[in-house]
Amino acid sequence: MSRVVTVGAAQLGPISHDEDRTSVVDRLIVLLHKAAESHCDLVVFPELALTTFFPRWYTDEVSGHDHYFETEMPGPATQRLFDTAKQLRIGFCLGYAELTPDGERFNTYVLVERDGSIVGKYRKAHIPGHEDNEPWRPFQHLERRYFQESHEGFGVWRAFDGVAGMALCNDRRWPETYRVMGLQGAELILIGYNTPMHYAPDPDQNALQGFHNHLVMQAGAYQNGAWVVGVAKGGIEEGVESLSQSAIIAPSGQIVAQAVTSGDVLITARCDLDLCSRYKDTLFDFARYRRPEVYGLITERKGSIPPLELDASDAPGLTHPDMAWEEPK
Ligand code: CDT
C-alpha cells in the first residue's frame, strides 16, 4: 500500500494586534480550500497561528496578554476550522497560545486527523527570549514571560498512515528535538515558527536567519530519515519583520517545496513516507550504529563545561574536568 501523504504548508502573513479570531480563521479556511484543490491530506499552519506574535510586547502583569490565549480547542472561534477541515477530509496542525484551567500558559500545537479527531497536542519545550522587559531592544521577545517550558517531551503519534511528531519554532534549532522523535520512528515532523529577522543579542546573525532556518531543518530531516515541514508566520507584523521561507524537506535533506513570498500562501508536496526507510534502514540504522553508551552527557549535562585550564606542568595528563587528579607516585 502506498503511503504518500500530500502535505500543504500553509504559511501566514502578518496578523495585526486588532485582527479578531473570526478574520484569522477566515484566512485559515481559505487556505484549507486551496489545500482541497491540491488534494492535500494534511495542512500545517504556523506557531501562534490565531494571533499576532504578542510576546514582542511587555505587560506589567503576566495575565496582560490573556486575551490572546485559547481556553478550549476547538473553541467558539475555531470550531468552524475543525468543521470545514472535516468536511474536506483534510487533517491539520494548528499553533496557538493555550491557557489551561489551572492557569498554566503554553505555546501549543494540536494535530487533527482527517475525520476531525484530535491526534495529539504538543507544548513547546525550548522557550527562547527573556522574562523581563529589556528596553534596549527595538522589540521584546518575552516568550519566557508568557509561556512555561513544558516537561512532556517530544511525543509521536500514529497518524496520516505513518508516524508524526510536532515541534515549535526554537525547538527546530536543537538536534535533540528531532533525535528524540527519530528514536520513536518519526516519519513526519511538523514545525511552525515565528522568527524575527532581527536578533538583538547578536545582529550579525540577522542576515543568516534564512540560512540557519533551512540548515537545522534539513539536517534534522536527513539525520533522522524523516520528512520535515517548516511553516512560517512571516512578513512585517506590527513593524517587526519575520522570516518566511516555509519549506517541505525530504528525508534526504533536500527541500522539495519552498514559499517564495511572505504572505498567506500554500505550498504542497507529495510526501512518500516509505522514502524514510531509505535512510532509517541504511546510514542512519539507529539500532545498528548508534552508540548511546558514549552519549551520556547529552542527558546528564545541561550547560557546556570546558576542561579546566591548567598549566600543563601542574597537571600532566589531566584532560577532563570529571577526571580526579592524583598525586604521581
Ligand atoms: N518563536 C520562536 O521561538 N522564535 C525564536 C526566536 C529566537 S530569538 C529570541 C526562534 O528560534 O526562531
Short mmCIF file of C-alpha atoms and ligand atoms in Angstrom, two decimals, residues 47 53 124 128-129 141 143 169-170 172-173 194-196 199, ligand 1:
data_model
loop_
_atom_site.label_atom_id
_atom_site.label_comp_id
_atom_site.label_asym_id
_atom_site.label_seq_id
_atom_site.Cartn_x
_atom_site.Cartn_y
_atom_site.Cartn_z
CA GLU A 47 3.13 28.63 15.53
CA PHE A 53 3.14 37.39 17.97
CA LYS A 124 6.74 23.86 23.34
CA PRO A 128 13.58 31.35 23.85
CA GLY A 129 14.00 35.01 24.71
CA HIS A 141 10.98 38.58 22.81
CA GLU A 143 8.23 34.14 25.37
CA CYS A 169 9.97 27.29 16.32
CA ASN A 170 13.03 27.45 18.60
CA ARG A 172 13.90 23.28 15.48
CA ARG A 173 17.36 24.64 16.28
CA ASN A 194 7.72 32.97 14.10
CA THR A 195 11.32 34.07 13.62
CA PRO A 196 12.08 37.80 13.74
CA TYR A 199 18.28 39.08 16.63
N1 CDT B 1 9.15 31.77 18.21
C1 CDT B 1 10.45 31.45 18.40
O1 CDT B 1 10.76 30.50 19.07
N2 CDT B 1 11.35 32.27 17.82
C2 CDT B 1 12.75 32.11 18.04
C3 CDT B 1 13.40 33.42 18.05
C4 CDT B 1 14.70 33.35 18.74
S1 CDT B 1 15.28 34.88 19.21
C5 CDT B 1 14.64 35.16 20.72
C6 CDT B 1 13.45 31.24 17.01
O2 CDT B 1 14.27 30.40 17.43
O3 CDT B 1 13.22 31.40 15.82
#
